[in-house]
mmCIF file of C-alpha atoms and ligand atoms in Angstrom:
data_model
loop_
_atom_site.group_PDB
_atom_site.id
_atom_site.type_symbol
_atom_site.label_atom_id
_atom_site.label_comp_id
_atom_site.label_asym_id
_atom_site.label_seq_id
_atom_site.Cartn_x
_atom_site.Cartn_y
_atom_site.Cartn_z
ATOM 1 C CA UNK A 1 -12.458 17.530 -11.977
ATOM 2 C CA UNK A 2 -9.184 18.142 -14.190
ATOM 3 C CA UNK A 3 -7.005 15.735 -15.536
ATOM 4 C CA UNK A 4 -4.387 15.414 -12.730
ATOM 5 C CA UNK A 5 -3.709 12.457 -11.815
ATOM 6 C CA UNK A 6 -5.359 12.151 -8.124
ATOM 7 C CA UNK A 7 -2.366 10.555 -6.645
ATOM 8 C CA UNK A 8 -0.442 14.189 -8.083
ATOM 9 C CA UNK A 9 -2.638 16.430 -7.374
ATOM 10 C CA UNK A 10 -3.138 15.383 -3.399
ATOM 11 C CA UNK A 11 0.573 14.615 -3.167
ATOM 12 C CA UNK A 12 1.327 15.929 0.680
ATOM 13 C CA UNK A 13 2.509 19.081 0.971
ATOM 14 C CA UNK A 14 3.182 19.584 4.322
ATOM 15 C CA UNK A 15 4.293 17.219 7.718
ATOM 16 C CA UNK A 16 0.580 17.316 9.168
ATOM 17 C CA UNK A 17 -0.896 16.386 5.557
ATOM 18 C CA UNK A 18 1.321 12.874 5.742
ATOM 19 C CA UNK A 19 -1.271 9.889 6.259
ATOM 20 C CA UNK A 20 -0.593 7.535 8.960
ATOM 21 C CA UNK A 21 3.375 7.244 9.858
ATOM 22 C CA UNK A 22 2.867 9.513 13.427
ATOM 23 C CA UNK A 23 6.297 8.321 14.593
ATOM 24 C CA UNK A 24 8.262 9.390 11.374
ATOM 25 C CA UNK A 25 6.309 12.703 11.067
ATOM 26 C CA UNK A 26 6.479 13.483 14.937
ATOM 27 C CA UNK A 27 10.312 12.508 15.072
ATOM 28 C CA UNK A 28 11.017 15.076 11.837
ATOM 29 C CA UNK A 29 9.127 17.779 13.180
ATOM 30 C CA UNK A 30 11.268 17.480 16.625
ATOM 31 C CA UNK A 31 14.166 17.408 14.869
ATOM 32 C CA UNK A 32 13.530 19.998 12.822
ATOM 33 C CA UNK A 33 12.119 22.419 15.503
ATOM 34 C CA UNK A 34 15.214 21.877 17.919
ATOM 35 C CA UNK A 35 17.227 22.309 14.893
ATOM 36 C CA UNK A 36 18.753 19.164 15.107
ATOM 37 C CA UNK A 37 19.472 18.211 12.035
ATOM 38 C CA UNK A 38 21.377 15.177 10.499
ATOM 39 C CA UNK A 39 23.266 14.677 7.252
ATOM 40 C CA UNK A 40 21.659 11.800 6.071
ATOM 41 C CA UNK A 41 18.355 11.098 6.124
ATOM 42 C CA UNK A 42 16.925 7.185 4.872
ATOM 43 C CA UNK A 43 13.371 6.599 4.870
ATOM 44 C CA UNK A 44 12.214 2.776 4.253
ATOM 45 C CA UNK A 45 9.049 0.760 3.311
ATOM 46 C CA UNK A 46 6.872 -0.637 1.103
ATOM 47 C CA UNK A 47 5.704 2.020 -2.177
ATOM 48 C CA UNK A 48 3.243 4.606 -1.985
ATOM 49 C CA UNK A 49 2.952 5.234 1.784
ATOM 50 C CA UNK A 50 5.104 8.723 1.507
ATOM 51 C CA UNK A 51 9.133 8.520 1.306
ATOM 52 C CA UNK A 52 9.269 10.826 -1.396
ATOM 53 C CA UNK A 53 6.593 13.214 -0.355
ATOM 54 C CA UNK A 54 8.380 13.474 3.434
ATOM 55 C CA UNK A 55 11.618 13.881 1.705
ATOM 56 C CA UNK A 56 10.746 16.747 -0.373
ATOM 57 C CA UNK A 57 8.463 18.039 2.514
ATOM 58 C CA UNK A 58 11.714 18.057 4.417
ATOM 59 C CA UNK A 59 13.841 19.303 1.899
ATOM 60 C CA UNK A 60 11.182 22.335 1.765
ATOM 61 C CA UNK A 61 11.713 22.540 5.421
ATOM 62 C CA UNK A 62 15.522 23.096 5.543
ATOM 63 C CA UNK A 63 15.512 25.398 2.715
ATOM 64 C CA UNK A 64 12.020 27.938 3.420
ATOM 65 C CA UNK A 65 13.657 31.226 3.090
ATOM 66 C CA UNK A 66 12.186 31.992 6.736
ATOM 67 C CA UNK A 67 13.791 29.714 8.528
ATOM 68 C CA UNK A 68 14.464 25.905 8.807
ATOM 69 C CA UNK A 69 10.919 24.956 10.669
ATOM 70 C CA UNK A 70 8.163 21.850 10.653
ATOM 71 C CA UNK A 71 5.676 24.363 8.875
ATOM 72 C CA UNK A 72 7.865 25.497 5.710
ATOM 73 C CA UNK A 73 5.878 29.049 4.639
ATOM 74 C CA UNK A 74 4.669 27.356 1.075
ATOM 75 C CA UNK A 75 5.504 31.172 0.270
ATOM 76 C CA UNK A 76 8.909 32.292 -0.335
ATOM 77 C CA UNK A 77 10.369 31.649 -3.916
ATOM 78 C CA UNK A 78 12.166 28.612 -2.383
ATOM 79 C CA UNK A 79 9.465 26.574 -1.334
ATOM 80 C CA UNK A 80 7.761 27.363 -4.411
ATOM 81 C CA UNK A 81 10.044 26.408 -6.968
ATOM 82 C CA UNK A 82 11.476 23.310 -4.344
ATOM 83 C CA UNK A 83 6.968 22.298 -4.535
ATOM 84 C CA UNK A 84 7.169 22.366 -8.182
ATOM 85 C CA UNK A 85 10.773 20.697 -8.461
ATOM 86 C CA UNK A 86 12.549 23.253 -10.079
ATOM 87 C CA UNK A 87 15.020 24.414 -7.343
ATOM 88 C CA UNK A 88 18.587 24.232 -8.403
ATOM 89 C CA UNK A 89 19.423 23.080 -4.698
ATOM 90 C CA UNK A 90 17.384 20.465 -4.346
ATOM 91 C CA UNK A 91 18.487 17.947 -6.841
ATOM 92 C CA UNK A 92 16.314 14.962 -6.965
ATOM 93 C CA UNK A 93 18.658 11.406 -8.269
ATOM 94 C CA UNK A 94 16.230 7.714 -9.078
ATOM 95 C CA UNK A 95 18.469 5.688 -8.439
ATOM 96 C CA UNK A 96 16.519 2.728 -10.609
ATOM 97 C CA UNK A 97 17.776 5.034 -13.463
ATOM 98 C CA UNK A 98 21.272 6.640 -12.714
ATOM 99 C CA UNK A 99 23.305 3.280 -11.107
ATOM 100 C CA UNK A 100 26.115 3.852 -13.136
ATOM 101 C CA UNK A 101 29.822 5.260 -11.328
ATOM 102 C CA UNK A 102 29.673 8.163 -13.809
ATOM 103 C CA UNK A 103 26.628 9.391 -12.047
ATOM 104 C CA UNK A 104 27.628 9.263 -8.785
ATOM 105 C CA UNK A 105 30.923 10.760 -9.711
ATOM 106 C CA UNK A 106 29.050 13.928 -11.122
ATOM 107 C CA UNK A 107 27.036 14.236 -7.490
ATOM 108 C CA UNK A 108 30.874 13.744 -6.086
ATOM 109 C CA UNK A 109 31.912 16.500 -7.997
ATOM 110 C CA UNK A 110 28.819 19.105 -7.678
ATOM 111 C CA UNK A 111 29.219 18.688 -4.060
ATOM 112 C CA UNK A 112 32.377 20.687 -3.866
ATOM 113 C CA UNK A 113 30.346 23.639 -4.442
ATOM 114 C CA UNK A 114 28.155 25.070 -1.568
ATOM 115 C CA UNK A 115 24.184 25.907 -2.906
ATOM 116 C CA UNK A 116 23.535 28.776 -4.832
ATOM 117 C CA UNK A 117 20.556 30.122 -3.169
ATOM 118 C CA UNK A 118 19.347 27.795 -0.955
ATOM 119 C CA UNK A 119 20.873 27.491 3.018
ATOM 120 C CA UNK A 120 21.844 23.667 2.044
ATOM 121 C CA UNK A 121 22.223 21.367 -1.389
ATOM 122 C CA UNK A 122 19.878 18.667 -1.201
ATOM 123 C CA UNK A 123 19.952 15.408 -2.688
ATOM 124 C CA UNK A 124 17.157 12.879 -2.654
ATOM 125 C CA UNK A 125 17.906 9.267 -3.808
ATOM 126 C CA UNK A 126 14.754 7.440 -4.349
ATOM 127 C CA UNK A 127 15.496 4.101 -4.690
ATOM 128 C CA UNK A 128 18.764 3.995 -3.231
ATOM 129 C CA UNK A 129 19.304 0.404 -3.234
ATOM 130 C CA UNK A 130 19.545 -0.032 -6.265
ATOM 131 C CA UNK A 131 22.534 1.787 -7.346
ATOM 132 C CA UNK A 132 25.897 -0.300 -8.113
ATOM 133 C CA UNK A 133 28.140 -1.212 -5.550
ATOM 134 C CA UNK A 134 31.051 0.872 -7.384
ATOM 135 C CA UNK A 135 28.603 3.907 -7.123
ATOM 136 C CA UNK A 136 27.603 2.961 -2.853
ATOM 137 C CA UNK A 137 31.475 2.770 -2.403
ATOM 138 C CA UNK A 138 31.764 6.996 -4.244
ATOM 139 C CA UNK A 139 28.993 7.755 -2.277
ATOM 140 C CA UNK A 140 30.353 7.010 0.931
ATOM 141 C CA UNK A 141 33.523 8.857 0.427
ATOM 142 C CA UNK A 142 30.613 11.816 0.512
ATOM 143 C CA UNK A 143 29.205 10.441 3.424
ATOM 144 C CA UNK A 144 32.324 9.893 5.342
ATOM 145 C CA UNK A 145 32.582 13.424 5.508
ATOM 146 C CA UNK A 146 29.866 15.472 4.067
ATOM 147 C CA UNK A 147 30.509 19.693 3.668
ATOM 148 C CA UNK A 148 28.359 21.492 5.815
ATOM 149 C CA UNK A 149 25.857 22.660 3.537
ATOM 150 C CA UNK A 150 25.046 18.992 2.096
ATOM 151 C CA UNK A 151 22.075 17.180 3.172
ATOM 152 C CA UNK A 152 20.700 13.641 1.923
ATOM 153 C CA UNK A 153 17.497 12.336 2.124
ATOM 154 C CA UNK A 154 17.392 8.569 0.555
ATOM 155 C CA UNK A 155 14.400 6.413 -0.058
ATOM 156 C CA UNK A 156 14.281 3.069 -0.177
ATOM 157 C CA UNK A 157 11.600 0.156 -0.898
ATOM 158 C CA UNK A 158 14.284 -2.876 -0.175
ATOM 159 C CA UNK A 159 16.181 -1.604 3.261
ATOM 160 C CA UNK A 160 17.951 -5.287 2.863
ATOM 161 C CA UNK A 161 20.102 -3.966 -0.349
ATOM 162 C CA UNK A 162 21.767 -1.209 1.340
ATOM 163 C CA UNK A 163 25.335 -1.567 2.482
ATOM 164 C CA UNK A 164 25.584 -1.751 6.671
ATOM 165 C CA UNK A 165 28.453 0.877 5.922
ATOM 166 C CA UNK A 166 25.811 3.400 4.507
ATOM 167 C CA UNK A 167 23.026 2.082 7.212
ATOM 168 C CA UNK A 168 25.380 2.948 10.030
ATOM 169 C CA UNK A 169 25.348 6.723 9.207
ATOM 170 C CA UNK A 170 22.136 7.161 8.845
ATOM 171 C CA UNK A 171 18.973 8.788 10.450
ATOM 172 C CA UNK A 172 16.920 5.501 9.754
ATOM 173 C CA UNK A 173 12.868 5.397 9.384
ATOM 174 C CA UNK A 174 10.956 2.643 9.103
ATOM 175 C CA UNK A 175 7.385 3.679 7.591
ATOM 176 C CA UNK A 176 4.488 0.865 8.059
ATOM 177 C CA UNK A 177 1.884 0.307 5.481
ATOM 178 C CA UNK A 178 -0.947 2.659 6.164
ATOM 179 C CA UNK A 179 -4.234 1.098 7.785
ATOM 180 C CA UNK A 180 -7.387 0.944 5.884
ATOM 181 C CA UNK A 181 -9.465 3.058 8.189
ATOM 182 C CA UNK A 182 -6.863 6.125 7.401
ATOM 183 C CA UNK A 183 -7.294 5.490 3.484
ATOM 184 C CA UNK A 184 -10.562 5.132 3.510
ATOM 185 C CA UNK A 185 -11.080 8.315 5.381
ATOM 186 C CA UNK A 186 -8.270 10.426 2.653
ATOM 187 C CA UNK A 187 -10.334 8.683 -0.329
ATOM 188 C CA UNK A 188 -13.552 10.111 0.877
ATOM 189 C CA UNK A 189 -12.294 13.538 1.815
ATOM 190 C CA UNK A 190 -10.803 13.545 -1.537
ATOM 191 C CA UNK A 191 -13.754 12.565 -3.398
ATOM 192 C CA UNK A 192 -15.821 15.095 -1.800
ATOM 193 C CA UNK A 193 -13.736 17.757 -2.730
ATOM 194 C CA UNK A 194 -13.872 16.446 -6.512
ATOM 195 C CA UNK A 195 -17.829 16.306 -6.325
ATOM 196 C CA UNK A 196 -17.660 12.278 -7.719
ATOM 197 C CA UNK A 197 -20.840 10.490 -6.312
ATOM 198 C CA UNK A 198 -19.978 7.298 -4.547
ATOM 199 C CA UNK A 199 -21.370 4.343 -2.495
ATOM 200 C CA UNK A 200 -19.255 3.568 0.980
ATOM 201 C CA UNK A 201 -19.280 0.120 0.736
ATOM 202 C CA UNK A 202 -17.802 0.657 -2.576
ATOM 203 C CA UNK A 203 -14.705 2.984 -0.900
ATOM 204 C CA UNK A 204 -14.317 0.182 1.879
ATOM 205 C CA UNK A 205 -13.663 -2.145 -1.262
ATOM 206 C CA UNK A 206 -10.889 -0.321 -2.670
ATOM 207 C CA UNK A 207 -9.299 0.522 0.428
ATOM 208 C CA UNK A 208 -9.095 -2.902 1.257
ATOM 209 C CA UNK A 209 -7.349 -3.745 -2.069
ATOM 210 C CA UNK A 210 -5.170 -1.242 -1.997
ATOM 211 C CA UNK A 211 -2.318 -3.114 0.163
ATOM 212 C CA UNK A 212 -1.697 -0.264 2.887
ATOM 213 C CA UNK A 213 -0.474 2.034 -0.403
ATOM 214 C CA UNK A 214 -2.195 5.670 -0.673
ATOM 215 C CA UNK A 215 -0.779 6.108 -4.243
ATOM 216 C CA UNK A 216 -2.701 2.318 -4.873
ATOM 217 C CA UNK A 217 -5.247 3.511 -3.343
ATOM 218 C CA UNK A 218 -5.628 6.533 -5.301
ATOM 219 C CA UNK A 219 -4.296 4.829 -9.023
ATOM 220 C CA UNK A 220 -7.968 2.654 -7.829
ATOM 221 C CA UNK A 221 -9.622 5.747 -7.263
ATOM 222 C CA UNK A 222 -8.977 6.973 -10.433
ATOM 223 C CA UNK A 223 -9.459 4.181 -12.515
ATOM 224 C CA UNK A 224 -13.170 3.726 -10.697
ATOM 225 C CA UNK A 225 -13.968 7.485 -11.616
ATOM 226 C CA UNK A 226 -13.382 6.924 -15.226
ATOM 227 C CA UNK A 227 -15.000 3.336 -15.418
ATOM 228 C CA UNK A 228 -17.943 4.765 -13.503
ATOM 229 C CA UNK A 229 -18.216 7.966 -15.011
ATOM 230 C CA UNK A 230 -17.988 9.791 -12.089
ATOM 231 C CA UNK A 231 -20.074 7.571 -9.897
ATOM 232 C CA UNK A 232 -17.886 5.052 -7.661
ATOM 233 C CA UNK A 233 -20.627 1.770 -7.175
ATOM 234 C CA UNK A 234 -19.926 -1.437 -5.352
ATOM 235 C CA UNK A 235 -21.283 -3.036 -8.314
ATOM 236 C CA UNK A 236 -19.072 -1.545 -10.753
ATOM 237 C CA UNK A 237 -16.060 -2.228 -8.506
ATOM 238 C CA UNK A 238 -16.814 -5.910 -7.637
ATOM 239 C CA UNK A 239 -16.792 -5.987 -11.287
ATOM 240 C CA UNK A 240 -13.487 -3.723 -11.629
ATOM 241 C CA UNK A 241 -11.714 -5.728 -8.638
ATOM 242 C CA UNK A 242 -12.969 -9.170 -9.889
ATOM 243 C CA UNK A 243 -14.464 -9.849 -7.018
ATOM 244 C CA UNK A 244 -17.073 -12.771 -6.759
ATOM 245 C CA UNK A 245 -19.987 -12.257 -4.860
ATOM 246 C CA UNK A 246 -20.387 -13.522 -1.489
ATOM 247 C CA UNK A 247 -23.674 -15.776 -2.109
ATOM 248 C CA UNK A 248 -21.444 -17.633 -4.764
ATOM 249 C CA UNK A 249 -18.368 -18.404 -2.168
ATOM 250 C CA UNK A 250 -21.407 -19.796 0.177
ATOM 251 C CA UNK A 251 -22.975 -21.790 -2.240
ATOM 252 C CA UNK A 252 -19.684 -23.405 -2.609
ATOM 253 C CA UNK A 253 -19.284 -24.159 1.164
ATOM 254 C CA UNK A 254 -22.654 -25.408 1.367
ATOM 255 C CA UNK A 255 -22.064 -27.549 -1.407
ATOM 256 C CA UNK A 256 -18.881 -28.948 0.415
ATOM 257 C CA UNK A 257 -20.641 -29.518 3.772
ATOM 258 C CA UNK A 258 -24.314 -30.591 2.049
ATOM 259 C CA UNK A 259 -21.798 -33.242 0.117
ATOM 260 C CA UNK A 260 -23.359 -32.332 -3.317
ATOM 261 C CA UNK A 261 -20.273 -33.118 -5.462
ATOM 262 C CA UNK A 262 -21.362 -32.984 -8.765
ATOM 263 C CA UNK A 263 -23.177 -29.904 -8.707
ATOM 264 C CA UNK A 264 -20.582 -28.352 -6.891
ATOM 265 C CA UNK A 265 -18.108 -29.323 -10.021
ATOM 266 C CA UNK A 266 -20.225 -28.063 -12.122
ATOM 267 C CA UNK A 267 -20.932 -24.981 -10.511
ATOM 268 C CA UNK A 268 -17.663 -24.014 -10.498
ATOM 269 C CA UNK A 269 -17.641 -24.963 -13.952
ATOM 270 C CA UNK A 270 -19.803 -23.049 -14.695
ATOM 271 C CA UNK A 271 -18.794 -19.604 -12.947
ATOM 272 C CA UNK A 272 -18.468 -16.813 -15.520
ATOM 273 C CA UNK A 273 -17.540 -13.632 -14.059
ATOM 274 C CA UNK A 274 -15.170 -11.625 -16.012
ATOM 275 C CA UNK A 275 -11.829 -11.542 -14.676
ATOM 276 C CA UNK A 276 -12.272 -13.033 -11.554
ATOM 277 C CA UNK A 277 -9.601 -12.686 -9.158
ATOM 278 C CA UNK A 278 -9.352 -16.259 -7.419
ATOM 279 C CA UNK A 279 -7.582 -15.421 -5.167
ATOM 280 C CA UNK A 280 -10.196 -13.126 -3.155
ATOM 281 C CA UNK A 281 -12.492 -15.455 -4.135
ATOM 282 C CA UNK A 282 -10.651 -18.279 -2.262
ATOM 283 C CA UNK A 283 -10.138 -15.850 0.627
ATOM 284 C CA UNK A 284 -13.462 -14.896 0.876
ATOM 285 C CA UNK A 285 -14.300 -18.919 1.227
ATOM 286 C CA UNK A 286 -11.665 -19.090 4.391
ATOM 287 C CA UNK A 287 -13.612 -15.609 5.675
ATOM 288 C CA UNK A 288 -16.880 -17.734 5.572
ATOM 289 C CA UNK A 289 -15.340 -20.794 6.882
ATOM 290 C CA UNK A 290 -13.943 -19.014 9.992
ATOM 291 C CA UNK A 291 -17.556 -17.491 10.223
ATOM 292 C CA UNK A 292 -18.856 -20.904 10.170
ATOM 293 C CA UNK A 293 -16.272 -22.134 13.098
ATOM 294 C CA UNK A 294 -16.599 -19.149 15.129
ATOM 295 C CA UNK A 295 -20.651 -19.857 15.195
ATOM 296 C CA UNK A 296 -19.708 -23.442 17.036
ATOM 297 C CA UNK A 297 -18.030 -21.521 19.709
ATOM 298 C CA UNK A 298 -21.285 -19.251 19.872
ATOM 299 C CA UNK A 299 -19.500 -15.898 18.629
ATOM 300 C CA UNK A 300 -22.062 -14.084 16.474
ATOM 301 C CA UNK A 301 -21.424 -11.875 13.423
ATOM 302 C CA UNK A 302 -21.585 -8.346 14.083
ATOM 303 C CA UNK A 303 -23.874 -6.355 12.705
ATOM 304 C CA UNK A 304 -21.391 -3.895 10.541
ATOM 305 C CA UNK A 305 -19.437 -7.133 9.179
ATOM 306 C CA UNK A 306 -20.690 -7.703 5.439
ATOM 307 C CA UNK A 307 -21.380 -11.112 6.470
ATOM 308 C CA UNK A 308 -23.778 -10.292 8.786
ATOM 309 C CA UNK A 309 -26.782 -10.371 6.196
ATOM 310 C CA UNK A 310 -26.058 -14.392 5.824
ATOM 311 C CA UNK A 311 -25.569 -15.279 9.021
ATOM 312 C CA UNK A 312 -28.596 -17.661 8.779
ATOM 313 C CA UNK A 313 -27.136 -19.657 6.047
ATOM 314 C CA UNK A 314 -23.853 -19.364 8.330
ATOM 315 C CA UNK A 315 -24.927 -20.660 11.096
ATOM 316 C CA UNK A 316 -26.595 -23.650 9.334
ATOM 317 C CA UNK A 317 -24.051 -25.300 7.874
ATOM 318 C CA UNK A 318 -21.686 -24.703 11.751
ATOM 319 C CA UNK A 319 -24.896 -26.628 13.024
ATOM 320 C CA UNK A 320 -24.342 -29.696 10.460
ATOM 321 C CA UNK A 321 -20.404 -29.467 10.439
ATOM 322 C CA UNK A 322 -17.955 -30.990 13.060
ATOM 323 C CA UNK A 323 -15.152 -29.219 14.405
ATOM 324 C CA UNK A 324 -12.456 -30.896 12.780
ATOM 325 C CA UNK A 325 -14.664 -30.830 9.509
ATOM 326 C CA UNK A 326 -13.870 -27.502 9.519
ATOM 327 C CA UNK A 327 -10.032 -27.130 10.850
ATOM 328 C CA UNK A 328 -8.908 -29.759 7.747
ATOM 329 C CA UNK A 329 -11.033 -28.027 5.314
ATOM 330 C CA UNK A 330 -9.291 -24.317 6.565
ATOM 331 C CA UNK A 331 -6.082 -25.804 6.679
ATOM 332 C CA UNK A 332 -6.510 -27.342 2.779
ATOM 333 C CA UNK A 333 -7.560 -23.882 2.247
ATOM 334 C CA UNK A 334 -4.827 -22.216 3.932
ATOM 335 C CA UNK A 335 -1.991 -24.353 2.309
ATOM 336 C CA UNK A 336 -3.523 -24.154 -1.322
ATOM 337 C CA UNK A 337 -3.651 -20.405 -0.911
ATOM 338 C CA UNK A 338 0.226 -20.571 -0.500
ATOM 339 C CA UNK A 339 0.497 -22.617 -3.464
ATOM 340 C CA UNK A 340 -2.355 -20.800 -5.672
ATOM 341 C CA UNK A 341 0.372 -19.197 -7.891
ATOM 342 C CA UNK A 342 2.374 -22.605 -8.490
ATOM 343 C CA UNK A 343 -0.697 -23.846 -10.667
ATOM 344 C CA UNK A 344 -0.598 -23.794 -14.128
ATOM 345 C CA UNK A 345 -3.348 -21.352 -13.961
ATOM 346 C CA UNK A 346 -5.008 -19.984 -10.659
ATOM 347 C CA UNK A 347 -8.555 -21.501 -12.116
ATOM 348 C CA UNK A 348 -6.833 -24.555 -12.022
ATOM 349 C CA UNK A 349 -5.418 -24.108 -8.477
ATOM 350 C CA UNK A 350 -8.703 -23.062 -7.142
ATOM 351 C CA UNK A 351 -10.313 -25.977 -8.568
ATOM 352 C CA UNK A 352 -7.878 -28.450 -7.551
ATOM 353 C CA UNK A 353 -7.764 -27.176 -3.538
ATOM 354 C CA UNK A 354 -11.996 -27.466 -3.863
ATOM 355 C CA UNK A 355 -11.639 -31.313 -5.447
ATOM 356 C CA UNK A 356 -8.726 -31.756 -2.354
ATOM 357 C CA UNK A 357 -11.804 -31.040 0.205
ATOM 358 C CA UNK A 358 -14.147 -33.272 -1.951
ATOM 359 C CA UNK A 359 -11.796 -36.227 -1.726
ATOM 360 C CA UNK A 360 -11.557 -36.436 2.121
HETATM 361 ZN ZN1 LIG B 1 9.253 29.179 2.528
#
C-alpha cells in the first residue's frame, strides 16, 4: 500500500462510483444526458458524503473534450488535468478561506472573459455559506445574469446560512448521510484491493462510528491500518474506538436490577479502559436495556445481533424486572444521555445518571 491517504486515493471519479445518494446521481446524469443544464448548481449535507467529488465529477462532465455526457472519457487532456485540478477553467474557491469582497470581486471580474480551452468556466464554492454577506450580495449580481459559458457548482455543509435570494436560483440537492451497509461494503472492497487483513466484525465497528461520512469512514480506516499494522482486529479497534466491552455494560445492569449497590459503585470505580468513550458505553447500556424489555414482550434476539451470544443473561434479568422498572430506568438513561456533555466531565455524568437509577 502507498502513502495516499485512502480517503484521496478512492476519491470518486465518476457518477456510478458515488456511494449512496441514487437521487442526486440519477437526477445529474438526466440532466446531463438531455443536456439540460443549469447555471447554478448547490449541493447540501453533512461532510464527507460527496459534494465535492460530484461537483468536480460534474465539472469533468461539462468540460470532456467529447462531449458534455454522464460518462466524461477520463481521456482527453481536459478531464485529465480537470482529475488532477490543474485546469485553468475549472477554478475551485473554499469559501472558509476567501470570504473577503476582494475575492469575490476578482471571480466578478474573471468572469467577463469566456474559458480558454474548456466549453464553460467553472467555479466550485465549497463551503459557500460561509462567505460574507458583502461578498453573497457581488455574487449575485453574477448570478442575476450569468454569461453563457459560466457554470457554478456550490457546496454547502450549513444549507440554513445561505441567502433565500441565492437559494431561489438554484438547482438544489439535498444529499443524506450514507447508510452503514453501503460503507461497510466500500471499506471492504477497498481493503481488499490494498491486501490489509481484517476481521468483519471489526469493519461493522467502524462503519458504525463513522456517522454516515465515507471520508470518516475512511480517516478510521486508515488510522486502524497503521495502529494494526496492516491487520484491522475488533480487539484493536474496541481499543482504538474506546469502546467497553459488552459483558462490562451487563454487569452493570445486572448490578442495577440484582440491587448490589456497592459493588456496582465500585465497579465502576474501578473500570480502567483507556480512553473510554462513555458515551457508547452508556448507549450500549440503553441497547441492553431495550433487549431486556423486548424479552418481556417475548421478542427474541436474532441470531446475527452481537447480543445474541448473552441472551441468557438477557433474558434473566427481563424475568426478575417489572415493566415500569425498566421504562424509568430507559428514560433516566435517555435524558442523562442528552445531558452527558453538561457534566463537568462525561465520567462524572455517567456516574451520576447510574447513582440516579440507584436512588429510585
Ligand atoms: Zn474527456
Amino acid at each position: 500500500m502507498n502513502n495516499l491517504i485512502l480517503s484521496l486515493k478512492y476519491r470518486p471519479q465518476s457518477l456510478n462510483e458515488i456511494i449512496g445518494q441514487k437521487y442526486t446521481v440519477n437526477a445529474i446524469k438526466n440532466s446531463l444526458d438531455m443536456n439540460y443544464i443549469h447555471n447554478i448548481w448547490l449541493f447540501s449535507g453533512s461532510h464527507g458524503i460527496g459534494k465535492t467529488s460530484i461537483a468536480r465529477i460534474l465539472a469533468k462532465s461539462l468540460n470532456c473534450k467529447i462531449k458534455i455526457s454522464s460518462k466524461p472519457c477520463r481521456k482527453c487532456n481536459n478531464c485529465i488535468e480537470i482529475e488532477k485540478n490543474n485546469f485553468i477553467d475549472v477554478i475551485e474557491i473554499d469559501g472558509a478561506s476567501k470570504t473577503k469582497i476582494e475575492d469575490i470581486k476578482d471571480i466578478l471580474e474573471n468572469s467577463k472573459y469566456p474559458p480558454i480551452i474548456g466549453r464553460y468556466k467553472i467555479y466550485i464554492i465549497d463551503e459557500v455559506h460561509m462567505l460574507s454577506k458583502y461578498s453573497f450580495n457581488a455574487m449575485l449580481k453574477i448570478l442575476e445574469n450569468p454569461p453563457k459559458y459560466i457554470k457554478f457548482i456550490l457546496a454547502t455543509t450549513e444549507i440554513n446560512k445561505i441567502p433565500e435570494t441565492i437559494l431561489s436560483r438554484c438547482l438544489n440537492f439535498y444529499l443524506n448521510k450514507i447508510n452503514i451497509e453501503e460503507i461497510n461494503k466500500n471499506i471492504i472492497r477497498i481493503l481488499k484491493k490494498e491486501k490489509i487483513f481484517f476481521e468483519n466484525e471489526a469493519i461493522l465497528l467502524l462503519s458504525n462510528n463513522s456517522n454516515g461520512s465515507m471520508r470518516d469512514a475512511l480517516n478510521l480506516v486508515d488510522q486502524s491500518i497503521i495502529l494494526g499494522k496492516k491487520k484491522i482486529l475488533i480487539n484493536d479497534i474496541n481499543k482504538m474506538l474506546g469502546i467497553v466491552n459488552i459483558n462490562i455494560s451487563l454487569k452493570i445492569l445486572e448490578y442495577i436490577f440484582y440491587k448490589k449497590n456497592e459493588t456496582l459503585i465500585n465497579f465502576i470505580n474501578n473500570i480502567y479502559i483507556e480512553n473510554v468513550n462513555w458515551e457508547l458505553f452508556l448507549l450500549d447500556i440503553i441497547n441492553i436495556l431495550h433487549k431486556i424489555y423486548l424479552f418481556k414482550f417475548n421478542i427474541k434476539i436474532n441470531k446475527d445481533d452481537k447480543y445474541y451470544i448473552y441472551y441468557k443473561k438477557i433474558k434473566n434479568i427481563s424475568k426478575i424486572s417489572s415493566y415500569n422498572k425498566i421504562k424509568l430506568y430507559y428514560k433516566i438513561l435517555i435524558k442523562g444521555r442528552k445531558n452527558l456533555y453538561l457534566a463537568p466531565n462525561l465520567k462524572i455524568g455517567f456516574e451520576m445518571i447510574i447513582l440516579e437509577i440507584l436512588t429510585i
